[in-house]
Structures are given as structure tokens and as C-alpha cells.
Amino acid sequence: MAGSKYVCTTSSGKVRRVAVVGGGLAGLMTVIKLCEAGVPVDLFSLVPVKRSHSVCAQGGINASVNTKGEGDSPRVHFEETVLGGDFLAQQPPCLGMADAAPGIVHLLDRMGVPFNRTPEGLLDFRRFGGTLYHRTAFAGATTGQQLLYALDEQVRRFETMQVEDDRGVAIPGEKMVRKFEFWDFVQLVLDDEGTCRGLVAQDLKSMELRAFPADAVCLATGGPGIIFGRSTNSTINTGIANAIAYKQGAVYGNGEMIQIHPTAIPGADKLRLISESARGEGGRVWVPKDPMDKRDPMQIPEKERRYFLEDKYPLYKNLVPRDVASRELFKVCYGEKAGIMGRNEVYLDLTHIPEAMLRKKLAGILEIYEKFVGVDPYHNPMKVFPAVHYSMGGMWVDFERDERGSLKLGSPRNQATSVTGLYNVGESDYQYHGANRLGANSLLSTIYAGMVAGPAIATYVDNLDRSAFDLPAELFSKVEKSEQKKFDDLASRDGTENPYGLHKELGEMMLRDVTIERHNPVLEKVIEKLGELEERYTKVAVVDKSTKANQAIPFMRHLEGMLILARVITEGALARNECRGAHYKPDYDDKNKDATHPIGRDDENWLRSTLAKWGGRDGARSKVSFIREFDYAVGSQKLHATDAIDISLMTLRKRDYTKKKAAFAADPTAAQKPAEAPKPADDAPKA
Amino acid sequence: MAEGRIITFKIKRSSAGGESHWDEFDIPWEPQMNVISALMHIQRTPKTRDGKTVAPVVWEQACLEEVCGSCSMVINGRVRQACSTLIDALLKDGGSTVTVEPMTKFPLVRDLIVDRSRMFEALKKVKAWIFLDGTHNLGPGPRQAPENQEEAYPLSRCMTCGCCVEACPNVNDSSPFIGAFAISQVRLFNLHPSGKMNANERLDAISGVGGVADCGKAQNCVEVCPKEIPLVDSIAVVGRDTLKRALFGWLLK
């Protein structure tokens, strides 16, 4: 950090640390930035960080490097991101992200990510949804895995580096990063003022519960996809950390904004993603004109196929944003019963593309199809259907604007939640994607959020009056004891309900009723049923009594969290009576002739974040209170937040991908503005 | 396979006393059934085929699409990822029994969970990273020929899953052999234009006791690698480079 050196020891010589929970891209980038600022870190993760869900990202990472002579720029990227999110995203952080993107991709390249190359040895870029530009850098079709490994390696290097005191002397036995893998975050330690001073976590092998003081805590725990049972998410993505923080007072934003990816492979245990990059490289979506056509798809001639996305969106074709594509697939399969053989499946066809090229650019995903379906996708069209994929919503976080309206780097407000000392980054925050995320923006937003959060937290801990490590031990032992009591109570449950069975019921209901199309009477039933599940949860049985590597009891805890967030998602969906991005109610669709309230996107009433606050319980049933504004503090700054969206950088416009260059050329003046000089992608000291 | 068919899962479990025993579960076949979906079925109905209710089996899992490396286990005698082990493919030559055991080359934690932390320690030992100056903006990385990327990318897909270690006869109680995965990471980082600058540090780390020379050339690693990483090639390349350094390195000092 320019100007100041963080003093990482207390007066009594203890090493002060910040805790990061979650070791995916966002968490790891936060750790790296903290270490570079001289702040030692304790890193907690449910799994070895190298196995975090970021590995599942396939297609690539967006950055307007403009190497193809198309005239792309960060400004266009910003506008397409905001439009893609149907104006629910906070614009200053989005601008900061788009400006930083080229620097981030170059940084990852320097870290050794094996990005695909052009013949000149430059980075190659491909197309993705919601844009007409080649903006997506990629490493085969396992880009998330490659990015995660690069950051994991840098963090591993910090695991070997000594902590130095303010005289530059190494402190024996203290490394910059201490990893706690196979540890489950169970509670924040809050002091009497409600400031976060550390956390309690549980070792999932020995089942030991332990409190850790921390000068700040940053959650980087990903999305809650497992609430929907089967999804494209890893099984660790239960959203538990956010549910815990929400229960302890942190405000949750836009929970109802759940992205459904148009193309996944159905499976018994999970719905496996087939990346948008398949369409970015030329893949075509179609169904036979006669749904009951029994021929092998390769024998169905071109004129007897229906390329329904290309027909309706002649410019974007198969690369309309995900919410648009998923609704079209859903309509074809459910509405018209025109899926393959009348089933919920459509073809995703790559067979017209030379095999050698597919092997270079898409082998990672085609291998998944081949392994899990047993059919060769190089020579047969794949069968796919939409699946729950990503949560745009998450923990509410703050940002501070700079003079040009972008994000002010180093401000302790950036990525700060409504609980002082608690930060949140990555899919678990809410601010970058609005109502719908563009493909290949997630890898970018995770890393950017980490780059922003690191300096923000460093500033925050630099200015603390009192370190958590100087507080009385009782503050921590008290929470540790109460968590032990809660755990012992869970461990002694001898009811009749199997927690895994309850989860299956929850998942099936959420997947059926709270995804692509949402109907208020159905949502009301879901909310009632959620209450019943919460009641049945109190009668849950411990199915495993072991005191070692017991997975059943932590799962009960996760299930409780999933039930809480399922309610936030569903009640948020019920309240938001409009159509915006991924949130679609046929009864409110102004293009649906049967709609009872045809208003479409309702900017007058709903151009605002859904802010959910824990409302306690009524018996076993949890309660959500939706708020419009609240007070909070960052260090000594007293602040006030509302649910307003910062739309200072781009005016509202209609979102219509049937038209030419929907994103930015609709406003030609925006395109003609000279590109502003990109800001450094980090907190580099000014010369 | 058809609906109504029953698959028997024979699973090696930990007993409280530290020894192990087998539990057998009968599970109805379903389309796209894999070992993970069977284990999930046991979680919901943890009843053995003789009607006894037991604790659900514990195992590691995360992505379920063979990219995280969590769910390595020994299935029908061969180490593999439980998620990508489809029952129809596994039993294509007949039979209806699937045996599942934990890997044996790592300390057992419980049931199918083992402790693979030695693999991550090995990555520290061989310095499997680029010595980055910092994450501030220093402009584009070095240019690289597409061929270089095409050589590096397959190596970079190593999930640290442990299959190569499990299958290797040279990894045993009386041998400190580091394992093929770590050697392959040396090759990966020594290929990179900036990684190369620290090539000798990695070669030194992989020389000597437990290093590349301890490979017995059984070539089991490459047979079992779920990502089909050319591990034997990596061992050859790194072996040659360490030898070159041992023979001629002193000349450069």
C-alpha cells in the first residue's frame, strides 16, 4: 500500500490477521492482494482450495483488449454488461470492472495461465453471449480451472513466505497465509457494537470447533445453487456462509435473481454445463420441425430443422444473453411441446465445425459430454436443456465512487457488507450482474472483486482503533462455547426426518417452481411448503453418530441455511411484480397477450435492489423483512444506504436483442465518445 | 440396462476400532447412474442389503464433472473418479456388483476419505508457480507460440487427484518417491517463458532422494490419469533435464 505500512503485530507481539472464507477465484485474489499489502491471512475452505467451484467455469473471461480490429472498448463492455443485467447492476463497479479487465487478463497471462494463442503468439479471443465482439480470452474450455490453478499457485507461494514485523524481521513460525482446508465456517464473532472481530469454524475431520480472531472477515463463498437440488454447481455450493452472515444481520440483495443456463446435460446427480463457448465457436441450437421425427439427427436435412434462436434473433443468433436463450428453449419444450421427441431437450450442434478446431478450443467440455452421455459430440449433435447456474444476487456490498464515476480503489467501503468488518466478494456478492449475468463476466467479476477487496480491507484494518487480537479472550471463547452447544444439540437430534431426503424435496420444488417462469400463486404455495419443510427440519434425525469426519451433522447445518435462503429467493421473487433479466413472470410480460398485468420491466417501481434482512422466526418458520434503506458503518464512517441503483453512467434503454447491436449502438453518441484511458487495474503506487 | 435392475455396492468402511469392514447396499439402477449418485442414494436410505441401518458412507466430492479431483477412489479394483464412473460403462461386460474402496497410498481418514495433503506439500517443494513480481499492472505477458500453449495446456489440467500416486508401485511405505504429478508440474513451469527463469530451482528440488530418478518406469500413472496427461513424457523430459544439470551444471557455476 502506498504511503503506509501495515503493522501486522500487536503490542504484545501477536500476529494480526484477516480471515478469508472461501478459496475460489475471488477469495484467492483477495488473499494475494492482502499479502501484497503486508496483511497476513487465515484462509478457510470447505475443500482444498484447488477444488473450489471456480474450476467448473469453462468458456473464458471477458476483456475488451480489441485484438481483432473490431473497435471493441471497455466502454462497450461496460454498457453491454449493464444492459445484459437489465439495469439492476450498480454502474460504478461495473465500469471499474470493464476498465480493469484487460489488465486482469494480462496479469493472468503473466501468472502462466495457458490461454489459447493466435499465430502471432498473442492472446486469442472468442465470442460469447450478449455481445457481437470477440472479447473472451480462454484456455481451452476449462478456463476457470486454469485461472484457479494460477491463483492457487501464487497463494501457495505466500504459504511459504514468512511474516515480517515492522522492522522487517521474520517472525518464527508465522507464514503469510495459513490455510484451513476442510474447515466449515459456522459463525461470525461480533463484539458489543456489532463489529466483526473474527469467526468460529469447524474442522470437518476432527469435528473440532474453534474461534479465530480476525481484524476483518471476507466471505468469498460462491453461490447457493444446491438449494435447487441438481444444478451446474458443485455440491459444496449451499450458500451456507451467506445464510449465516444474513442471520447475523448482514443485508442480502436481489436473492431472486437466479441465472438459468440454457445448455446443460441432464444427469442423475447433477446437471452438467455445456459452456456458452460452444455457441461462441459456432454451435447451433435446433429442434426437428417435426418433433416426433425418429431419424438420427445427422439424417435430418437442413430444411427440416428449426433454428429457433437464429430465426428470432438474426444478428445475435445463438448468442443472445442466457436469460433470453433459456426462455426460448423453455418455450419450445414446455410451451410448444416441440422438444426432441416431445421431451425437454434440444440439439446443440457442433458437427459442422472441423474436429481439429474443436479439439483445440472446446475439448474440455466435449470430453464431459462424451464421458457422461457416452455419445461422441464431434459427430453427433448434443442434447441439452437449461439448468440453474448462477446467482446474480448475494450479500449486499457497498462501493465508493471516484471523481469520474468509477470505483475508488483503496476505499474501505468497497465490497463492505452492512456488518462492520465483514466483506464479501465473488458470486456471493450482489453488485456486478444485476438481473442477468453475461457469459464470461463471472470469472472477471470474481477476480476484480478480489482486487478491490484486498486494498479495501487493508485500509480498513490499517485504521482500526483496536485490533481483534487485543480484545479479551472471553469474546471468542463465549462464541466458541455457544457454537459447541448448538453442535451438540444438533448431534443429539433423534427425530424422524432424513436431512438428505428433506433436501431432495426442497431441491425438486425450487427447481420446478422458482426458476425460468414464476407465477405468483405457485410462489405462494412454495413459501407455504418452505414453512412446512422448516417445521420438519426440527424433527430431523442424526443419521451418523461418528465423531470423526461426520458429514451428516454439518449437512444439517447447511440444510438449515438453504431453507433460509430459499425463502429469501422465493419471497423476493413473489414481491418483484415485473419482468427483468432472469426474473420472468408471464403474468407481467407486456409481450404476452394473455398476461393479466402486462407491464414488462417496471422501472418506476422496481428499478431498485431487493434488500432482505433476517426477521427472526415464527416458531420454526423463518421470516424475511424487506427494507428500503438502512444505516451501517465502515470503521468510524457512519453511512446510510438505500435500495437505489446507481445509474449515473448509462441511461435506461429498452433491452431488445432482436434489433441491431442492442447494447450500445442504439445510442450512437456513446459509441463515438473517445475511450477514456484505462485505469491501472490495482492499487499500484503512483509514481 | 433396464429399469427394475438392482446394483449391489460393496463398500469398504472404517470401523470404530480402526480396522475396516465391508457394507453391501442394493441400489435400484437409474439412467445415467454413476458411483456418486449411488452414494447419494445411500445417504438418503442408509440401509444395507441385510436390512441394517448404518451411518451413511462418507466421501469427498465437489464438482461431479471430473475437473476438481475430489472423488478419487478405487472402484472395481482400479483407481478413478467416482463422478465419471458410469455404472452402465463399468458393468458393460456383465455383473451387477460394484466394489468401492479408499485409496491406499494416503493416510485413511474415514470410509472413502484419505488425506492427500502430502501432494500439496510436494507442489510447494517443487515451486510449482511463476515467480511473479506482483499483481500490479505490468502490461502483457510474454508472447508464446501456439505450440507452446498446446504442450502446456494438457499438463496444466492436473487436478492433484492422486490417481497417479495410488497406481504407482514406487510409492510405498519404504519409498519417499514424490509421484508423477509433481514431476509433470516441473515440466509445466519450466516450459513457460518466465517460469523458465527458475528452472534450475525446480530441477534441484526434483533431484535426489524421492525425486524423478526414483521412478521405476512402471508407467501405471499414465494408464490411470483421468485427464490423460502425458506423465511418462513429463518424467522423461524432467529426468533428462535433471541429468543434464547434474552432468554439466557445475560448468555453468
mmCIF file with all atom_site columns, C-alpha atoms in Angstrom, chain A residues 182-254:
data_model
loop_
_atom_site.group_PDB
_atom_site.id
_atom_site.type_symbol
_atom_site.label_atom_id
_atom_site.label_alt_id
_atom_site.label_comp_id
_atom_site.label_asym_id
_atom_site.label_entity_id
_atom_site.label_seq_id
_atom_site.pdbx_PDB_ins_code
_atom_site.Cartn_x
_atom_site.Cartn_y
_atom_site.Cartn_z
_atom_site.occupancy
_atom_site.B_iso_or_equiv
_atom_site.pdbx_formal_charge
_atom_site.auth_seq_id
_atom_site.auth_comp_id
_atom_site.auth_asym_id
_atom_site.auth_atom_id
_atom_site.pdbx_PDB_model_num
ATOM 1  C CA . PHE A 1 182 ? -11.800 -28.984 5.211   1.00 0.00 ? 182 PHE A CA 1
ATOM 2  C CA . TRP A 1 183 ? -12.975 -26.336 7.676   1.00 0.00 ? 183 TRP A CA 1
ATOM 3  C CA . ASP A 1 184 ? -16.576 -25.157 7.692   1.00 0.00 ? 184 ASP A CA 1
ATOM 4  C CA . PHE A 1 185 ? -17.351 -21.553 8.637   1.00 0.00 ? 185 PHE A CA 1
ATOM 5  C CA . VAL A 1 186 ? -20.060 -21.647 11.327  1.00 0.00 ? 186 VAL A CA 1
ATOM 6  C CA . GLN A 1 187 ? -20.416 -18.203 12.921  1.00 0.00 ? 187 GLN A CA 1
ATOM 7  C CA . LEU A 1 188 ? -19.073 -14.653 12.931  1.00 0.00 ? 188 LEU A CA 1
ATOM 8  C CA . VAL A 1 189 ? -17.711 -13.283 16.183  1.00 0.00 ? 189 VAL A CA 1
ATOM 9  C CA . LEU A 1 190 ? -19.353 -9.887  16.684  1.00 0.00 ? 190 LEU A CA 1
ATOM 10 C CA . ASP A 1 191 ? -18.450 -7.531  19.521  1.00 0.00 ? 191 ASP A CA 1
ATOM 11 C CA . ASP A 1 192 ? -20.945 -5.464  21.520  1.00 0.00 ? 192 ASP A CA 1
ATOM 12 C CA . GLU A 1 193 ? -21.037 -2.778  18.814  1.00 0.00 ? 193 GLU A CA 1
ATOM 13 C CA . GLY A 1 194 ? -21.786 -5.425  16.194  1.00 0.00 ? 194 GLY A CA 1
ATOM 14 C CA . THR A 1 195 ? -18.340 -5.159  14.594  1.00 0.00 ? 195 THR A CA 1
ATOM 15 C CA . CYS A 1 196 ? -16.981 -8.362  13.143  1.00 0.00 ? 196 CYS A CA 1
ATOM 16 C CA . ARG A 1 197 ? -13.923 -9.480  15.123  1.00 0.00 ? 197 ARG A CA 1
ATOM 17 C CA . GLY A 1 198 ? -13.375 -12.984 13.849  1.00 0.00 ? 198 GLY A CA 1
ATOM 18 C CA . LEU A 1 199 ? -15.160 -16.246 13.239  1.00 0.00 ? 199 LEU A CA 1
ATOM 19 C CA . VAL A 1 200 ? -15.802 -19.726 14.502  1.00 0.00 ? 200 VAL A CA 1
ATOM 20 C CA . ALA A 1 201 ? -15.055 -22.608 12.168  1.00 0.00 ? 201 ALA A CA 1
ATOM 21 C CA . GLN A 1 202 ? -15.212 -26.372 12.396  1.00 0.00 ? 202 GLN A CA 1
ATOM 22 C CA . ASP A 1 203 ? -12.604 -28.890 11.315  1.00 0.00 ? 203 ASP A CA 1
ATOM 23 C CA . LEU A 1 204 ? -14.587 -31.365 9.229   1.00 0.00 ? 204 LEU A CA 1
ATOM 24 C CA . LYS A 1 205 ? -12.210 -34.216 10.006  1.00 0.00 ? 205 LYS A CA 1
ATOM 25 C CA . SER A 1 206 ? -11.765 -33.951 13.781  1.00 0.00 ? 206 SER A CA 1
ATOM 26 C CA . MET A 1 207 ? -15.065 -32.001 14.257  1.00 0.00 ? 207 MET A CA 1
ATOM 27 C CA . GLU A 1 208 ? -13.200 -29.519 16.493  1.00 0.00 ? 208 GLU A CA 1
ATOM 28 C CA . LEU A 1 209 ? -14.866 -26.112 16.755  1.00 0.00 ? 209 LEU A CA 1
ATOM 29 C CA . ARG A 1 210 ? -12.507 -23.189 17.189  1.00 0.00 ? 210 ARG A CA 1
ATOM 30 C CA . ALA A 1 211 ? -12.753 -19.397 17.315  1.00 0.00 ? 211 ALA A CA 1
ATOM 31 C CA . PHE A 1 212 ? -10.294 -17.363 15.261  1.00 0.00 ? 212 PHE A CA 1
ATOM 32 C CA . PRO A 1 213 ? -9.770  -13.662 15.935  1.00 0.00 ? 213 PRO A CA 1
ATOM 33 C CA . ALA A 1 214 ? -9.516  -11.640 12.705  1.00 0.00 ? 214 ALA A CA 1
ATOM 34 C CA . ASP A 1 215 ? -9.264  -7.908  12.107  1.00 0.00 ? 215 ASP A CA 1
ATOM 35 C CA . ALA A 1 216 ? -11.704 -8.338  9.230   1.00 0.00 ? 216 ALA A CA 1
ATOM 36 C CA . VAL A 1 217 ? -13.533 -11.266 7.660   1.00 0.00 ? 217 VAL A CA 1
ATOM 37 C CA . CYS A 1 218 ? -14.127 -11.597 3.942   1.00 0.00 ? 218 CYS A CA 1
ATOM 38 C CA . LEU A 1 219 ? -16.639 -14.140 2.650   1.00 0.00 ? 219 LEU A CA 1
ATOM 39 C CA . ALA A 1 220 ? -15.882 -15.453 -0.825  1.00 0.00 ? 220 ALA A CA 1
ATOM 40 C CA . THR A 1 221 ? -18.098 -18.472 -0.726  1.00 0.00 ? 221 THR A CA 1
ATOM 41 C CA . GLY A 1 222 ? -19.795 -18.587 -4.120  1.00 0.00 ? 222 GLY A CA 1
ATOM 42 C CA . GLY A 1 223 ? -23.402 -19.202 -4.997  1.00 0.00 ? 223 GLY A CA 1
ATOM 43 C CA . PRO A 1 224 ? -26.253 -21.188 -3.435  1.00 0.00 ? 224 PRO A CA 1
ATOM 44 C CA . GLY A 1 225 ? -27.123 -23.430 -6.417  1.00 0.00 ? 225 GLY A CA 1
ATOM 45 C CA . ILE A 1 226 ? -27.560 -26.577 -4.323  1.00 0.00 ? 226 ILE A CA 1
ATOM 46 C CA . ILE A 1 227 ? -30.782 -25.065 -2.957  1.00 0.00 ? 227 ILE A CA 1
ATOM 47 C CA . PHE A 1 228 ? -32.183 -26.150 -6.326  1.00 0.00 ? 228 PHE A CA 1
ATOM 48 C CA . GLY A 1 229 ? -31.046 -29.746 -5.793  1.00 0.00 ? 229 GLY A CA 1
ATOM 49 C CA . ARG A 1 230 ? -29.401 -30.566 -9.055  1.00 0.00 ? 230 ARG A CA 1
ATOM 50 C CA . SER A 1 231 ? -27.756 -27.638 -10.861 1.00 0.00 ? 231 SER A CA 1
ATOM 51 C CA . THR A 1 232 ? -24.495 -26.937 -12.665 1.00 0.00 ? 232 THR A CA 1
ATOM 52 C CA . ASN A 1 233 ? -22.968 -26.104 -9.273  1.00 0.00 ? 233 ASN A CA 1
ATOM 53 C CA . SER A 1 234 ? -20.543 -28.121 -7.207  1.00 0.00 ? 234 SER A CA 1
ATOM 54 C CA . THR A 1 235 ? -22.125 -29.893 -4.254  1.00 0.00 ? 235 THR A CA 1
ATOM 55 C CA . ILE A 1 236 ? -20.343 -27.534 -1.845  1.00 0.00 ? 236 ILE A CA 1
ATOM 56 C CA . ASN A 1 237 ? -22.336 -24.529 -3.127  1.00 0.00 ? 237 ASN A CA 1
ATOM 57 C CA . THR A 1 238 ? -25.019 -24.448 -0.483  1.00 0.00 ? 238 THR A CA 1
ATOM 58 C CA . GLY A 1 239 ? -24.766 -20.725 0.230   1.00 0.00 ? 239 GLY A CA 1
ATOM 59 C CA . ILE A 1 240 ? -24.263 -21.516 3.902   1.00 0.00 ? 240 ILE A CA 1
ATOM 60 C CA . ALA A 1 241 ? -21.769 -18.752 4.695   1.00 0.00 ? 241 ALA A CA 1
ATOM 61 C CA . ASN A 1 242 ? -24.084 -16.082 3.348   1.00 0.00 ? 242 ASN A CA 1
ATOM 62 C CA . ALA A 1 243 ? -27.017 -17.630 5.202   1.00 0.00 ? 243 ALA A CA 1
ATOM 63 C CA . ILE A 1 244 ? -25.053 -17.455 8.457   1.00 0.00 ? 244 ILE A CA 1
ATOM 64 C CA . ALA A 1 245 ? -23.986 -13.833 7.914   1.00 0.00 ? 245 ALA A CA 1
ATOM 65 C CA . TYR A 1 246 ? -27.549 -12.916 6.885   1.00 0.00 ? 246 TYR A CA 1
ATOM 66 C CA . LYS A 1 247 ? -28.846 -14.467 10.081  1.00 0.00 ? 247 LYS A CA 1
ATOM 67 C CA . GLN A 1 248 ? -26.316 -12.390 11.985  1.00 0.00 ? 248 GLN A CA 1
ATOM 68 C CA . GLY A 1 249 ? -27.587 -9.166  10.426  1.00 0.00 ? 249 GLY A CA 1
ATOM 69 C CA . ALA A 1 250 ? -25.949 -8.718  7.018   1.00 0.00 ? 250 ALA A CA 1
ATOM 70 C CA . VAL A 1 251 ? -28.320 -7.451  4.320   1.00 0.00 ? 251 VAL A CA 1
ATOM 71 C CA . TYR A 1 252 ? -28.888 -9.750  1.310   1.00 0.00 ? 252 TYR A CA 1
ATOM 72 C CA . GLY A 1 253 ? -29.508 -8.255  -2.131  1.00 0.00 ? 253 GLY A CA 1
ATOM 73 C CA . ASN A 1 254 ? -31.532 -9.447  -5.144  1.00 0.00 ? 254 ASN A CA 1
#
